[in-house]
Coordinates of C-alpha atoms and ligand atoms in Angstrom, one line a residue:
M911 CA 143.1 99.4 123.3
P912 CA 144.7 102.9 123.6
T913 CA 142.2 105.6 124.4
M914 CA 142.3 108.9 122.6
H915 CA 144.0 111.8 124.3
P916 CA 141.2 114.0 125.8
V917 CA 142.7 117.0 124.0
L918 CA 142.4 115.3 120.6
A919 CA 138.9 114.2 121.5
R920 CA 137.9 117.9 122.1
A921 CA 139.5 119.0 118.9
G922 CA 137.8 116.1 117.1
A923 CA 134.4 117.3 118.3
F924 CA 135.1 120.8 117.0
C925 CA 136.1 119.4 113.6
E926 CA 133.0 117.3 113.4
R927 CA 130.8 120.3 114.2
F928 CA 132.4 122.5 111.5
G929 CA 133.1 119.9 108.8
L930 CA 136.9 120.0 109.2
R931 CA 139.4 117.1 109.0
L932 CA 141.9 118.9 111.2
P933 CA 141.6 121.7 113.8
I934 CA 143.7 124.3 111.9
L935 CA 142.2 127.5 110.9
L936 CA 143.6 130.1 108.5
A937 CA 143.3 133.5 110.2
P938 CA 141.3 136.1 108.4
M939 CA 143.8 138.7 107.2
A940 CA 142.5 141.9 105.6
G941 CA 144.5 142.6 102.5
A942 CA 146.2 139.2 102.7
S943 CA 143.3 136.8 102.1
A944 CA 144.0 135.5 98.6
P945 CA 141.2 132.9 97.7
S946 CA 143.9 130.5 96.5
L947 CA 145.3 130.2 100.1
S948 CA 141.9 129.5 101.6
I949 CA 141.1 127.0 98.9
A950 CA 144.4 125.2 99.7
V951 CA 143.8 125.2 103.4
A952 CA 140.2 124.1 103.1
N953 CA 141.0 121.3 100.7
A954 CA 143.7 120.1 103.2
G955 CA 140.9 119.8 105.8
G956 CA 141.3 123.1 107.6
L957 CA 139.2 126.2 107.6
G958 CA 139.5 129.0 104.9
A959 CA 139.2 132.6 105.8
C960 CA 138.6 136.0 104.3
G961 CA 139.4 139.3 106.1
A962 CA 136.8 141.5 104.3
L963 CA 137.5 144.8 106.0
L964 CA 138.7 146.6 102.9
M965 CA 136.3 144.8 100.4
Q966 CA 133.2 146.3 98.8
P967 CA 130.1 144.0 98.9
Q968 CA 130.5 142.7 95.4
A969 CA 134.1 141.7 96.1
I970 CA 133.0 139.8 99.2
L971 CA 130.4 137.9 97.1
D972 CA 133.1 137.2 94.4
W973 CA 135.5 135.9 97.0
A974 CA 133.0 133.4 98.4
A975 CA 132.1 132.3 94.8
E976 CA 135.8 131.7 94.0
L977 CA 136.3 129.8 97.2
R978 CA 133.3 127.6 96.4
A979 CA 134.5 127.0 92.9
G980 CA 137.8 125.7 94.2
S981 CA 136.7 123.8 97.4
N982 CA 133.8 122.2 99.1
G983 CA 135.4 123.0 102.4
A984 CA 134.3 125.3 105.2
F985 CA 135.4 129.0 105.5
Q986 CA 134.8 132.1 107.5
L987 CA 134.1 135.7 106.4
N988 CA 135.4 138.3 108.8
L989 CA 134.6 142.0 109.4
W990 CA 135.9 144.7 111.8
V991 CA 133.1 146.1 113.9
P992 CA 133.6 149.9 113.4
D993 CA 135.0 152.2 116.1
P994 CA 133.2 155.6 116.7
P995 CA 134.2 158.2 114.1
P996 CA 137.7 159.6 114.7
Q997 CA 138.3 163.1 116.2
R998 CA 140.0 165.0 113.4
D999 CA 142.8 167.5 114.1
P1000 CA 143.9 169.3 110.8
G1001 CA 147.0 170.8 112.5
H1002 CA 148.2 167.5 113.8
E1003 CA 147.5 165.7 110.6
A1004 CA 149.6 168.3 108.7
E1005 CA 152.5 167.5 111.1
V1006 CA 152.0 163.7 110.4
R1007 CA 151.9 164.4 106.6
R1008 CA 155.2 166.3 106.8
F1009 CA 156.8 163.4 108.8
L1010 CA 155.5 160.9 106.3
A1011 CA 156.9 162.9 103.4
Q1012 CA 160.4 161.9 104.7
W1013 CA 159.5 158.3 104.0
G1014 CA 157.5 158.5 100.8
P1015 CA 156.0 160.9 98.4
E1016 CA 154.3 164.2 99.5
V1017 CA 151.0 163.2 101.3
A1018 CA 147.9 164.8 99.7
A1019 CA 145.9 167.2 101.9
D1020 CA 142.8 165.0 101.7
A1021 CA 144.7 161.7 102.1
G1022 CA 143.3 161.3 105.7
D1023 CA 139.7 161.4 104.4
A1024 CA 139.8 157.9 103.0
T1025 CA 137.1 155.7 104.6
P1026 CA 136.7 152.0 104.7
P1027 CA 133.7 150.5 102.9
D1028 CA 130.2 150.9 104.5
F1029 CA 129.8 148.4 107.3
A1030 CA 126.1 147.8 107.0
A1031 CA 126.4 147.1 103.3
Q1032 CA 129.3 144.7 104.1
C1033 CA 127.1 142.9 106.6
E1034 CA 124.4 142.4 104.0
A1035 CA 127.0 140.9 101.7
L1036 CA 128.0 138.5 104.4
L1037 CA 124.4 137.3 104.7
A1038 CA 124.0 137.0 101.0
A1039 CA 127.3 135.0 100.7
A1040 CA 126.0 132.7 103.4
P1041 CA 129.3 131.2 104.6
P1042 CA 129.2 128.5 107.3
I1043 CA 131.0 130.9 109.7
V1044 CA 131.1 134.7 110.1
S1045 CA 133.7 136.2 112.5
S1046 CA 134.1 139.6 114.1
I1047 CA 137.0 141.6 115.5
M1048 CA 137.3 145.0 117.3
G1049 CA 133.9 144.6 118.9
L1050 CA 130.6 142.7 118.8
Y1051 CA 128.0 142.6 116.0
P1052 CA 124.8 144.4 116.8
P1053 CA 122.0 142.1 118.2
E1054 CA 119.8 142.4 115.1
F1055 CA 122.7 141.2 112.9
V1056 CA 123.4 138.3 115.3
A1057 CA 119.8 137.3 115.2
R1058 CA 119.9 137.3 111.3
L1059 CA 123.1 135.1 111.4
K1060 CA 121.4 132.6 113.7
A1061 CA 118.2 132.5 111.7
R1062 CA 120.4 131.4 108.7
N1063 CA 122.4 128.9 110.8
I1064 CA 125.6 130.9 110.3
T1065 CA 128.0 130.4 113.3
W1066 CA 129.5 133.5 114.9
F1067 CA 133.2 133.3 115.9
A1068 CA 134.1 136.4 118.0
N1069 CA 137.8 137.5 118.3
V1070 CA 138.7 138.7 121.7
S1071 CA 141.9 139.7 123.5
T1072 CA 140.8 139.8 127.2
V1073 CA 138.7 137.7 129.5
A1074 CA 136.2 140.5 129.9
E1075 CA 135.7 140.7 126.1
A1076 CA 135.3 136.9 126.0
K1077 CA 132.5 137.0 128.6
A1078 CA 130.8 139.9 126.7
A1079 CA 131.0 138.0 123.4
E1080 CA 129.5 134.9 124.9
A1081 CA 126.7 136.9 126.5
A1082 CA 126.0 138.5 123.1
G1083 CA 125.6 135.1 121.5
A1084 CA 129.0 134.2 120.1
D1085 CA 129.1 130.5 119.3
V1086 CA 132.9 130.3 119.5
I1087 CA 135.5 132.6 121.1
V1088 CA 138.8 133.2 119.3
A1089 CA 141.4 134.1 121.9
Q1090 CA 144.0 136.4 120.4
G1091 CA 147.2 136.6 122.3
M1092 CA 149.4 139.7 122.0
E1093 CA 151.9 137.7 120.0
A1094 CA 149.6 137.9 117.0
G1095 CA 150.5 139.6 113.8
G1096 CA 148.3 142.3 112.4
H1097 CA 145.9 144.4 114.3
R1098 CA 145.1 143.7 118.0
G1099 CA 141.4 143.0 118.3
C1100 CA 140.7 145.0 121.5
F1101 CA 137.2 146.3 121.5
D1102 CA 138.4 149.7 122.9
A1103 CA 141.2 151.0 120.7
A1104 CA 142.6 153.1 123.7
R1105 CA 143.3 149.9 125.6
A1106 CA 145.0 148.0 122.8
E1107 CA 148.6 149.0 123.8
R1108 CA 148.0 148.6 127.5
E1109 CA 146.1 145.3 128.0
M1110 CA 148.7 143.1 126.3
V1111 CA 148.1 139.5 127.4
G1112 CA 150.1 136.7 126.0
L1113 CA 148.4 133.5 124.7
F1114 CA 149.8 131.3 127.5
A1115 CA 148.0 133.3 130.1
L1116 CA 145.0 134.4 128.1
L1117 CA 143.9 131.0 126.7
P1118 CA 143.3 129.0 129.9
A1119 CA 141.8 132.1 131.6
I1120 CA 139.2 132.4 128.8
V1121 CA 138.6 128.6 128.7
D1122 CA 137.8 128.7 132.4
A1123 CA 135.5 131.8 131.9
V1124 CA 133.2 130.7 129.1
R1125 CA 131.2 127.6 128.1
V1126 CA 131.6 127.8 124.3
P1127 CA 134.6 126.4 122.4
V1128 CA 137.7 128.5 122.3
V1129 CA 140.1 128.8 119.3
A1130 CA 143.7 130.0 120.1
T1131 CA 145.5 132.5 117.9
G1132 CA 148.7 134.5 118.1
G1133 CA 152.2 133.2 117.6
I1134 CA 151.2 129.7 116.6
A1135 CA 153.0 128.5 113.5
D1136 CA 154.1 124.9 113.9
G1137 CA 153.0 121.6 115.5
R1138 CA 154.5 122.5 118.9
G1139 CA 152.3 125.6 119.0
V1140 CA 149.2 123.8 118.0
A1141 CA 149.8 121.0 120.5
A1142 CA 150.4 123.6 123.3
A1143 CA 147.2 125.5 122.4
L1144 CA 145.1 122.3 122.5
V1145 CA 146.7 121.3 125.9
L1146 CA 145.8 124.7 127.3
G1147 CA 142.2 124.2 126.4
A1148 CA 141.7 125.3 122.8
S1149 CA 139.5 123.3 120.5
A1150 CA 141.5 124.5 117.5
A1151 CA 144.4 126.8 116.5
Q1152 CA 144.2 129.7 114.1
I1153 CA 147.3 130.7 112.2
G1154 CA 148.0 133.9 110.3
T1155 CA 151.6 134.9 109.8
G1156 CA 152.6 131.2 109.5
F1157 CA 150.8 131.0 106.2
L1158 CA 152.1 134.2 104.7
R1159 CA 155.1 132.5 103.0
C1160 CA 153.0 129.8 101.2
P1161 CA 153.0 130.5 97.5
E1162 CA 149.1 130.5 97.5
A1163 CA 149.2 133.5 99.8
K1164 CA 150.7 135.7 97.1
T1165 CA 152.4 137.8 99.6
H1166 CA 154.7 140.5 98.3
P1167 CA 158.2 138.8 97.9
A1168 CA 159.9 141.5 100.0
W1169 CA 157.4 140.9 102.9
A1170 CA 157.7 137.1 102.6
A1171 CA 161.5 137.3 102.6
A1172 CA 161.5 139.7 105.6
L1173 CA 159.3 137.3 107.7
A1174 CA 161.9 134.6 107.3
A1175 CA 164.5 136.8 109.1
T1176 CA 162.3 138.1 111.8
L1177 CA 163.0 137.0 115.4
P1178 CA 160.3 137.4 118.1
E1179 CA 162.0 140.5 119.4
D1180 CA 162.1 142.0 115.9
T1181 CA 158.4 142.8 115.8
A1182 CA 156.6 145.7 117.5
I1183 CA 153.1 146.9 118.2
S1184 CA 152.4 150.4 117.0
R1185 CA 149.7 152.6 115.6
A1186 CA 152.1 153.8 112.9
F1187 CA 150.3 152.3 109.8
S1188 CA 146.6 152.6 110.5
G1189 CA 146.1 154.4 113.8
R1190 CA 144.9 151.2 115.4
A1191 CA 147.5 149.1 117.3
G1192 CA 149.0 146.2 115.3
R1193 CA 152.0 144.0 115.3
S1194 CA 154.4 144.3 112.4
I1195 CA 158.1 143.9 111.8
A1196 CA 159.9 146.8 113.6
T1197 CA 161.1 148.4 110.3
D1198 CA 163.1 151.6 110.0
Y1199 CA 159.8 153.5 109.5
V1200 CA 158.1 151.9 112.5
R1201 CA 161.1 152.7 114.7
A1202 CA 161.2 156.3 113.5
A1203 CA 157.4 156.7 113.8
T1204 CA 157.4 155.5 117.4
A1205 CA 160.5 157.5 118.5
P1206 CA 159.7 160.2 121.2
Q1207 CA 160.3 163.1 118.8
A1208 CA 157.9 161.7 116.1
P1209 CA 154.4 163.1 115.9
A1210 CA 151.8 160.6 117.4
P1211 CA 149.9 158.8 114.6
A1212 CA 146.5 160.1 113.7
P1213 CA 143.5 158.0 114.8
Y1214 CA 142.1 155.1 112.8
P1215 CA 141.3 155.2 109.9
V1216 CA 142.9 158.6 109.2
Q1217 CA 146.4 157.3 109.7
R1218 CA 145.7 154.5 107.2
G1219 CA 144.9 157.1 104.6
L1220 CA 147.9 159.3 105.5
T1221 CA 150.4 156.3 105.1
A1222 CA 148.9 154.9 101.9
A1223 CA 151.3 156.8 99.6
M1224 CA 154.4 155.7 101.5
R1225 CA 153.2 152.1 101.7
E1226 CA 152.5 152.0 97.9
A1227 CA 155.9 153.5 97.1
G1228 CA 157.6 151.0 99.5
G1229 CA 155.8 148.1 97.7
K1230 CA 156.8 149.4 94.3
A1231 CA 160.4 149.7 95.4
S1232 CA 160.3 146.3 97.2
D1233 CA 161.5 148.2 100.2
A1234 CA 160.2 146.3 103.3
Q1235 CA 161.4 149.1 105.5
R1236 CA 158.6 151.3 104.2
M1237 CA 156.0 148.6 103.6
Q1238 CA 153.2 147.5 106.0
V1239 CA 154.9 144.2 106.9
W1240 CA 152.6 142.8 109.5
A1241 CA 154.1 139.9 111.4
G1242 CA 153.4 137.9 114.5
Q1243 CA 156.2 137.0 117.0
S1244 CA 156.6 133.5 115.4
A1245 CA 157.2 134.9 111.9
A1246 CA 160.5 133.0 111.5
L1247 CA 158.6 129.7 111.8
A1248 CA 156.6 130.5 108.6
R1249 CA 157.6 128.1 105.8
A1250 CA 157.8 128.8 102.1
E1251 CA 155.9 125.6 101.1
P1252 CA 152.5 124.8 99.6
A1253 CA 149.8 125.3 102.2
A1254 CA 148.4 121.8 102.0
A1255 CA 151.9 120.4 102.9
L1256 CA 152.3 122.9 105.7
V1257 CA 148.9 122.1 107.2
G1258 CA 149.5 118.4 107.0
R1259 CA 153.0 118.6 108.6
I1260 CA 151.8 120.9 111.4
W1261 CA 149.0 118.5 112.3
Q1262 CA 151.2 115.4 112.0
D1263 CA 153.7 117.1 114.4
A1264 CA 151.0 118.2 116.8
T1265 CA 149.4 114.7 117.0
A1266 CA 152.8 113.1 117.5
L1267 CA 153.3 115.3 120.5
L1268 CA 149.9 114.4 121.9
S1269 CA 149.9 110.6 121.3
Ligands
FMN22 C1 148.3 140.6 107.6 C2 147.3 140.3 108.7 C3 146.1 140.9 108.5 C4 145.1 140.6 109.5 N1 143.8 141.1 109.4 C5 142.8 140.7 110.2 C6 141.5 141.0 110.0 O1 141.1 141.6 109.0 N2 140.5 140.5 110.8 C7 140.9 139.7 111.9 O2 140.0 139.3 112.6 N3 142.2 139.5 112.2 C8 143.1 139.9 111.4 N4 144.5 139.6 111.6 C9 144.8 138.9 112.9 C10 144.7 137.4 112.6 O3 143.3 137.0 112.5 C11 145.3 136.6 113.8 O4 144.8 137.1 115.0 C12 146.8 136.6 113.8 O5 147.3 136.5 112.5 C13 147.3 135.5 114.7 O6 148.7 135.7 114.9 P1 149.8 135.1 114.0 O7 149.9 136.0 112.8 O8 151.0 135.1 114.9 O9 149.4 133.7 113.6 C14 145.4 139.9 110.7 C15 146.7 139.4 110.8 C16 147.7 139.6 109.8 C17 149.1 139.0 110.0

């Protein structure tokens, strides 16, 4: 009788623990977490996800209610752990505003004052929504909040991008480590914003190093978008694979058509990590705006979240004009592997391909 590949046995144990039928997780993506996508992924046996960074508490509760109305499946709610408040520099911000006015409308003098929703209130909303899994990025939850999660049997998934962060997360009580390679689309999850553009570790090196350094299960994320990537991640020691960009062309993702179309034509070398959109390092398509904003003569971006406020008008104008060159088109290095097909079919095919490689 054939025995199960040990890699599939490990993934199977992870699935059993979290009520999944296959070890494929939708990545939490702030601003790109339509409930319809999570419902489709959860109903296909994977894990749904909401990146709640930009959502007020009531919106978080509404998202969880909508998910539960559409699926009995498991899901994660995700927050960014806030950085210290930014150092403001009005003179420099004026320079950035003048630069941005070449790409969109005039930038209002107070545009940089926009702040994300209150973190403590968002944390209360997570507890009230009571998802099976809460995840973090950019740092670790405070010990009191971790204790409240555990008292409610909510599992904590901690996103990390270095071995040192993985060890710190495990020591702080994380139940699962999400290892984010630098291939990943969207923001890099480095705890220290100043290191995000220096400590760039690819998933092939990061994943086995973290698997060797911690005792809790490890989820792989960054540049995974097909069965080959999932199989490779499992062989390197992951218990599951988390996919972000690879889902953005699914109809349920409701991605702006100009963004979805641009992903299809994006080679790995066509993406870039910059602070040009929010002030925090993130990987997007290397658009005309990103290239100009990272050129030596351009003013350095303002710190997070000031830069996010300063770029809002340009991003909105870009979206209205369907001009991807001025939109915030986040993309991982495997963007071209994203398929424009229903999420359930995509999840099923990815897992079928992965298991064929591992049988
Ligand atoms: C549009 C977008 C938004 C994201 N927002 C978040 C977020 O709010 N929280 C988070 O933990 N990760 C966020 N990420 C990172 C993903 O969780 C994950 O690390 C990444 O998508 C994996 O790389 P891939 O896009 O190549 O699959 C985001 C990624 C994208 C593409």
